[in-house]
Tab-separated table of C-alpha atoms in Angstrom:
chain	number	residue	atom	x	y	z
K	1128	MET	CA	81.864	40.432	23.818
K	1129	LEU	CA	84.464	42.481	22.006
K	1130	GLN	CA	83.798	40.588	19.197
K	1131	VAL	CA	80.607	42.717	18.562
K	1132	VAL	CA	82.841	45.837	18.098
K	1133	SER	CA	84.250	43.858	14.785
K	1134	GLU	CA	80.908	43.523	13.681
K	1135	LEU	CA	80.089	47.463	13.405
K	1136	LYS	CA	79.560	49.204	10.584
K	1137	ILE	CA	80.186	52.459	10.796
K	1138	GLU	CA	82.263	54.962	8.521
K	1139	HIS	CA	84.071	58.101	9.776
K	1140	GLU	CA	85.436	60.374	7.155
K	1141	SER	CA	88.772	60.557	9.506
K	1142	ASN	CA	88.838	58.083	12.140
K	1143	THR	CA	88.878	54.244	12.327
K	1144	PHE	CA	88.152	51.798	15.258
K	1145	GLY	CA	88.764	48.301	16.075
K	1146	ILE	CA	89.935	46.126	19.001
K	1147	PRO	CA	93.552	44.881	20.330
K	1148	LYS	CA	95.032	41.771	19.140
K	1149	GLN	CA	93.655	39.242	22.123
K	1150	ILE	CA	93.448	35.467	22.821
K	1151	VAL	CA	91.441	33.569	25.612
K	1152	ILE	CA	93.369	31.242	27.566
K	1153	TYR	CA	92.019	28.169	29.726
K	1154	ASP	CA	94.536	26.534	31.025
K	1155	LYS	CA	98.474	26.507	31.644
K	1156	GLU	CA	99.623	24.511	28.922
K	1157	THR	CA	97.877	26.672	26.195
K	1158	LEU	CA	99.602	29.598	28.319
K	1159	PHE	CA	102.911	28.217	27.345
K	1160	ASP	CA	102.032	26.984	24.014
K	1161	ARG	CA	103.762	29.665	21.620
K	1162	GLN	CA	101.876	28.345	18.617
K	1163	ALA	CA	98.853	29.729	20.570
K	1164	TRP	CA	100.458	33.337	20.581
K	1165	GLU	CA	101.044	33.650	17.308
K	1166	GLY	CA	100.206	37.335	16.084
K	1167	LEU	CA	100.434	38.532	19.779
K	1168	LYS	CA	103.156	40.323	20.851
K	1169	PHE	CA	104.524	41.284	24.289
K	1170	PRO	CA	103.565	43.683	26.304
K	1171	VAL	CA	100.108	42.199	26.819
K	1172	ILE	CA	97.109	42.766	29.427
K	1173	ALA	CA	96.276	39.598	31.460
K	1174	LYS	CA	92.740	39.974	32.115
K	1175	PRO	CA	90.555	37.509	34.367
K	1176	LEU	CA	87.739	35.981	32.638
K	1177	VAL	CA	85.302	36.055	35.170
K	1178	ALA	CA	83.067	38.987	35.184
K	1179	ASP	CA	81.220	38.953	38.678
K	1180	GLY	CA	82.249	42.173	39.760
K	1181	SER	CA	84.567	41.108	42.464
K	1182	ALA	CA	87.820	42.479	43.687
K	1183	LYS	CA	89.176	39.346	41.932
K	1184	SER	CA	87.459	39.760	38.503
K	1185	HIS	CA	89.080	43.457	38.410
K	1186	LYS	CA	92.911	42.234	39.266
K	1187	MET	CA	94.794	42.434	36.002
K	1188	ALA	CA	98.615	42.523	34.887
K	1189	LEU	CA	100.746	44.111	32.392
K	1190	VAL	CA	102.841	41.440	31.230
K	1191	PHE	CA	106.225	42.170	29.577
K	1192	ASN	CA	107.762	38.764	28.493
K	1193	HIS	CA	107.338	35.047	28.664
K	1194	ASP	CA	108.677	34.808	32.454
K	1195	GLY	CA	105.532	37.233	33.656
K	1196	LEU	CA	103.685	33.975	32.677
K	1197	ASP	CA	104.508	31.934	35.578
K	1198	ASN	CA	102.639	34.110	38.019
K	1199	LEU	CA	99.340	34.328	35.970
K	1200	LYS	CA	96.175	31.748	36.886
K	1201	PRO	CA	93.711	30.989	33.739
K	1202	PRO	CA	91.107	31.046	32.564
K	1203	ILE	CA	92.444	34.709	31.760
K	1204	VAL	CA	92.008	36.957	28.390
K	1205	LEU	CA	95.637	38.306	26.735
K	1206	GLN	CA	95.159	41.559	25.278
K	1207	GLU	CA	97.854	42.961	23.510
K	1208	PHE	CA	99.066	46.243	24.964
K	1209	VAL	CA	98.842	49.332	22.751
K	1210	ASN	CA	101.006	52.826	23.625
K	1211	HIS	CA	98.136	55.222	24.027
K	1212	GLY	CA	99.778	58.370	25.760
K	1213	GLY	CA	98.939	57.213	29.513
K	1214	VAL	CA	95.256	58.617	29.019
K	1215	ILE	CA	92.159	56.485	28.567
K	1216	PHE	CA	88.509	57.809	27.549
K	1217	LYS	CA	85.552	56.269	29.090
K	1218	VAL	CA	82.244	56.659	27.332
K	1219	TYR	CA	78.990	56.501	29.383
K	1220	VAL	CA	75.694	55.368	27.674
K	1221	VAL	CA	72.281	55.961	29.274
K	1222	GLY	CA	69.652	55.442	27.187
K	1223	GLY	CA	70.109	58.093	24.306
K	1224	TYR	CA	72.495	59.896	26.114
K	1225	VAL	CA	76.214	59.168	25.359
K	1226	LYS	CA	79.081	60.695	27.577
K	1227	CYS	CA	82.900	60.722	26.507
K	1228	VAL	CA	85.232	61.752	29.502
K	1229	LYS	CA	88.911	61.347	29.929
K	1230	ARG	CA	91.033	59.458	32.666
K	1231	LYS	CA	94.541	58.745	33.444
K	1232	SER	CA	95.702	55.337	32.454
K	1233	LEU	CA	98.994	53.170	32.261
K	1234	PRO	CA	101.811	54.932	30.949
K	1235	ASP	CA	103.397	54.522	27.311
K	1236	VAL	CA	105.798	51.062	27.391
K	1237	SER	CA	109.273	51.834	26.106
K	1238	GLU	CA	111.542	49.129	24.269
K	1239	GLU	CA	113.876	49.663	27.062
K	1240	GLU	CA	111.023	48.647	29.801
K	1241	LYS	CA	109.765	45.901	28.106
K	1242	LEU	CA	113.381	44.048	28.001
K	1243	GLY	CA	114.410	45.097	31.271
K	1244	SER	CA	111.597	44.090	33.619
K	1245	LEU	CA	113.017	41.904	36.170
K	1246	ASP	CA	109.730	40.480	37.525
K	1247	GLY	CA	108.442	40.108	34.064
K	1248	LEU	CA	104.972	41.609	35.084
K	1249	MET	CA	102.948	44.373	36.875
K	1250	SER	CA	99.777	43.783	38.753
K	1251	PHE	CA	97.400	46.550	39.402
K	1252	SER	CA	93.336	46.639	39.531
K	1253	GLN	CA	91.561	48.762	37.140
K	1254	ILE	CA	93.599	50.696	34.651
K	1255	SER	CA	92.233	53.923	35.226
K	1256	ASN	CA	93.390	53.189	38.899
K	1257	LEU	CA	96.777	52.595	38.448
K	1258	ALA	CA	98.239	56.143	38.960
K	1259	ASN	CA	95.959	56.666	41.930
K	1260	ASN	CA	97.672	53.819	43.899
K	1261	GLU	CA	100.657	52.923	42.116
K	1262	ARG	CA	102.365	55.510	40.223
K	1263	THR	CA	101.891	58.957	41.933
K	1264	ASP	CA	105.475	59.557	42.070
K	1265	ASP	CA	105.939	58.939	38.510
K	1266	LYS	CA	107.835	61.395	36.742
K	1267	TYR	CA	105.470	60.290	33.638
K	1268	TYR	CA	102.436	61.625	35.346
K	1269	LYS	CA	104.222	64.729	36.642
K	1270	MET	CA	104.986	65.725	33.196
K	1271	MET	CA	101.392	64.378	30.882
K	1272	GLN	CA	98.849	67.364	31.152
K	1273	LEU	CA	95.525	65.431	31.184
K	1274	ASP	CA	93.761	68.937	29.947
K	1275	ASP	CA	95.971	68.913	26.879
K	1276	THR	CA	94.612	65.797	25.710
K	1277	GLU	CA	92.495	66.341	22.567
K	1278	MET	CA	88.991	64.294	22.864
K	1279	PRO	CA	87.913	62.015	20.132
K	1280	PRO	CA	85.154	63.247	18.029
K	1281	GLN	CA	81.924	63.125	19.572
K	1282	SER	CA	79.846	62.172	16.593
K	1283	PHE	CA	82.724	59.257	15.970
K	1284	ILE	CA	81.866	58.128	19.701
K	1285	THR	CA	78.075	58.322	19.595
K	1286	ASP	CA	77.745	56.628	16.552
K	1287	ILE	CA	80.150	53.722	18.064
K	1288	ALA	CA	78.190	54.145	21.348
K	1289	ARG	CA	74.695	53.622	18.599
K	1290	GLY	CA	76.022	50.541	17.267
K	1291	LEU	CA	76.937	48.904	20.427
K	1292	GLN	CA	73.728	50.013	22.068
K	1293	GLN	CA	71.648	48.327	18.970
K	1294	ALA	CA	73.874	45.215	18.680
K	1295	MET	CA	74.031	44.082	22.449
K	1296	LYS	CA	70.525	45.854	22.971
K	1297	LEU	CA	71.465	47.455	26.097
K	1298	ASN	CA	70.545	50.999	27.165
K	1299	LEU	CA	72.972	50.992	30.534
K	1300	PHE	CA	76.723	50.300	29.785
K	1301	ASN	CA	80.104	51.853	29.278
K	1302	PHE	CA	83.361	51.110	27.286
K	1303	ASP	CA	86.763	52.051	27.189
K	1304	VAL	CA	88.576	53.577	24.358
K	1305	ILE	CA	92.367	54.443	23.668
K	1306	ARG	CA	93.576	56.505	20.838
K	1307	ASP	CA	96.661	54.289	19.069
K	1308	ALA	CA	99.596	55.986	19.741
K	1309	ARG	CA	100.950	54.842	16.443
K	1310	PHE	CA	98.061	56.432	14.296
K	1311	GLY	CA	96.493	59.554	15.733
K	1312	ASN	CA	93.170	58.845	14.134
K	1313	ARG	CA	93.281	55.072	15.195
K	1314	TYR	CA	91.007	54.069	18.269
K	1315	LEU	CA	90.706	50.964	19.900
K	1316	ILE	CA	87.878	49.676	22.318
K	1317	ILE	CA	89.494	47.697	25.106
K	1318	ASP	CA	86.703	47.104	27.187
K	1319	ILE	CA	82.852	46.942	27.467
K	1320	ASN	CA	81.388	46.923	30.848
K	1321	TYR	CA	77.707	45.940	30.796
K	1322	PHE	CA	77.068	46.619	34.698
K	1323	PRO	CA	79.086	50.071	34.896
K	1324	GLY	CA	79.287	52.368	38.011
K	1325	TYR	CA	78.482	55.636	36.914
K	1326	ALA	CA	79.075	57.701	40.450
K	1327	LYS	CA	82.059	59.750	38.422
K	1328	MET	CA	79.885	60.568	35.406
K	1329	PRO	CA	79.035	64.336	35.423
K	1330	GLY	CA	75.535	65.098	36.447
K	1331	TYR	CA	74.666	61.052	36.468
K	1332	GLU	CA	71.776	61.701	39.173
K	1333	THR	CA	69.908	63.664	36.668
K	1334	LEU	CA	70.534	61.583	33.629
K	1335	LEU	CA	69.339	58.251	35.690
K	1336	THR	CA	66.478	59.889	37.276
K	1337	ASP	CA	65.051	61.039	33.687
K	1338	PHE	CA	66.194	57.313	32.187
K	1339	PHE	CA	64.116	55.509	34.399
K	1340	CYS	CA	61.056	58.104	34.618
K	1341	ASP	CA	61.031	57.945	30.858
K	1342	ILE	CA	61.051	53.995	30.993
K	1343	VAL	CA	57.972	53.975	33.189
K	1344	GLN	CA	56.085	56.622	31.627
K	1345	LYS	CA	56.656	54.777	28.090
K	1346	LYS	CA	55.653	51.056	30.077
K	1347	GLU	CA	52.441	53.030	31.427
K	1348	LYS	CA	51.437	54.555	27.905
K	1349	ASP	CA	52.005	51.093	26.216
K	1350	GLY	CA	49.728	49.486	28.852
K	1351	VAL	CA	46.716	52.197	28.627
K	1352	GLU	CA	46.787	51.613	25.038
K	1353	SER	CA	46.911	47.763	24.993
K	1354	THR	CA	44.047	47.540	27.216
K	1355	GLY	CA	42.102	50.469	25.756
K	1356	LEU	CA	41.010	51.908	28.709
K	1357	ASP	CA	40.340	55.582	28.402
K	1358	SER	CA	40.004	56.185	32.462
K	1359	TYR	CA	43.045	54.297	33.060
K	1360	GLU	CA	45.235	57.025	35.721
K	1361	VAL	CA	48.798	57.104	34.669
K	1362	LEU	CA	51.075	57.784	37.572
K	1363	SER	CA	54.233	59.237	36.099
K	1364	CYS	CA	57.566	60.871	37.283
K	1365	ASP	CA	56.355	64.654	37.022
K	1366	ASP	CA	58.824	67.847	37.056
K	1367	GLU	CA	58.997	67.699	40.660
K	1368	VAL	CA	60.523	64.168	40.988
K	1369	ARG	CA	63.056	64.681	38.609
K	1370	LYS	CA	63.895	68.137	40.716
K	1371	ILE	CA	65.225	65.900	43.554
K	1372	VAL	CA	68.425	64.658	42.191
K	1373	SER	CA	71.083	67.334	41.246
K	1374	CYS	CA	73.518	67.772	38.227
K	1375	ASP	CA	76.680	68.964	39.836
K	1376	GLY	CA	78.837	65.825	38.827
K	1377	ASP	CA	82.327	67.021	37.505
K	1378	ASP	CA	84.911	64.384	36.565
K	1379	GLY	CA	87.800	67.128	36.451
K	1380	GLY	CA	89.718	64.474	35.488
K	1381	ASP	CA	89.938	62.174	38.300
K	1382	LEU	CA	90.792	58.809	38.400
K	1383	ASN	CA	88.102	56.204	37.843
K	1384	ILE	CA	86.942	54.245	41.204
K	1385	GLU	CA	83.824	52.914	40.600
K	1386	GLU	CA	83.154	49.317	40.538
K	1387	GLU	CA	82.611	47.650	36.969
K	1388	ASN	CA	82.096	44.716	35.593
K	1389	PRO	CA	84.377	44.128	32.540
K	1390	ILE	CA	83.156	42.053	29.520
K	1391	GLN	CA	86.534	41.280	27.764
K	1392	VAL	CA	86.063	38.698	25.198
């Protein structure tokens, strides 16, 4: 569903956005067909085409060369890996609310690493989980200060979120954004998650409660207007209901460990 990004008509005075180059591979024959790879260069991220929320659907690999293709099982999506400073921006959308947080991601890949990988690939689950599970002692992360990473302009991210919301007709989703290290003002959307987890979004309890209460109120109001019954009693989510939940969520730069369904095509 990433093609929806290419259809957005959003202009910003100093920033641009798009998606990485990618292809869908349905069988082994196409996987090793060099012509099918035209325009796509190593390293690439290999993502399962399935999006059912299972552990298998989160299993990905960073492929450095053709030797790494032997361990891949189609159908998969191959997406060009773009160096992005080891930081990924996760954007949560809840109705009219848009929240952008930053997380640790895959480290940049040097030319030496592209050529010197013995196995040809490195497997992992979700991109923002890699450091937590497999790279905690990496010097790269010891040197990197997540707090020093500049956030994308909020108005820019909000415009993209609104465009996706209208195009997909969804009110609950999130998407992953990286900043292209080659161009400081170029952003790439690498995933859209249509059934995301919100446990790591700051203040998610209050936001989700307000969102669902507003939906109930709107439906009940529409029901009254359509029936024309003046005496119809509307049972709504009042302030007391909204106070039940707290708003103490704190992202704090932690890694993302929530379950998500990635839409990768």
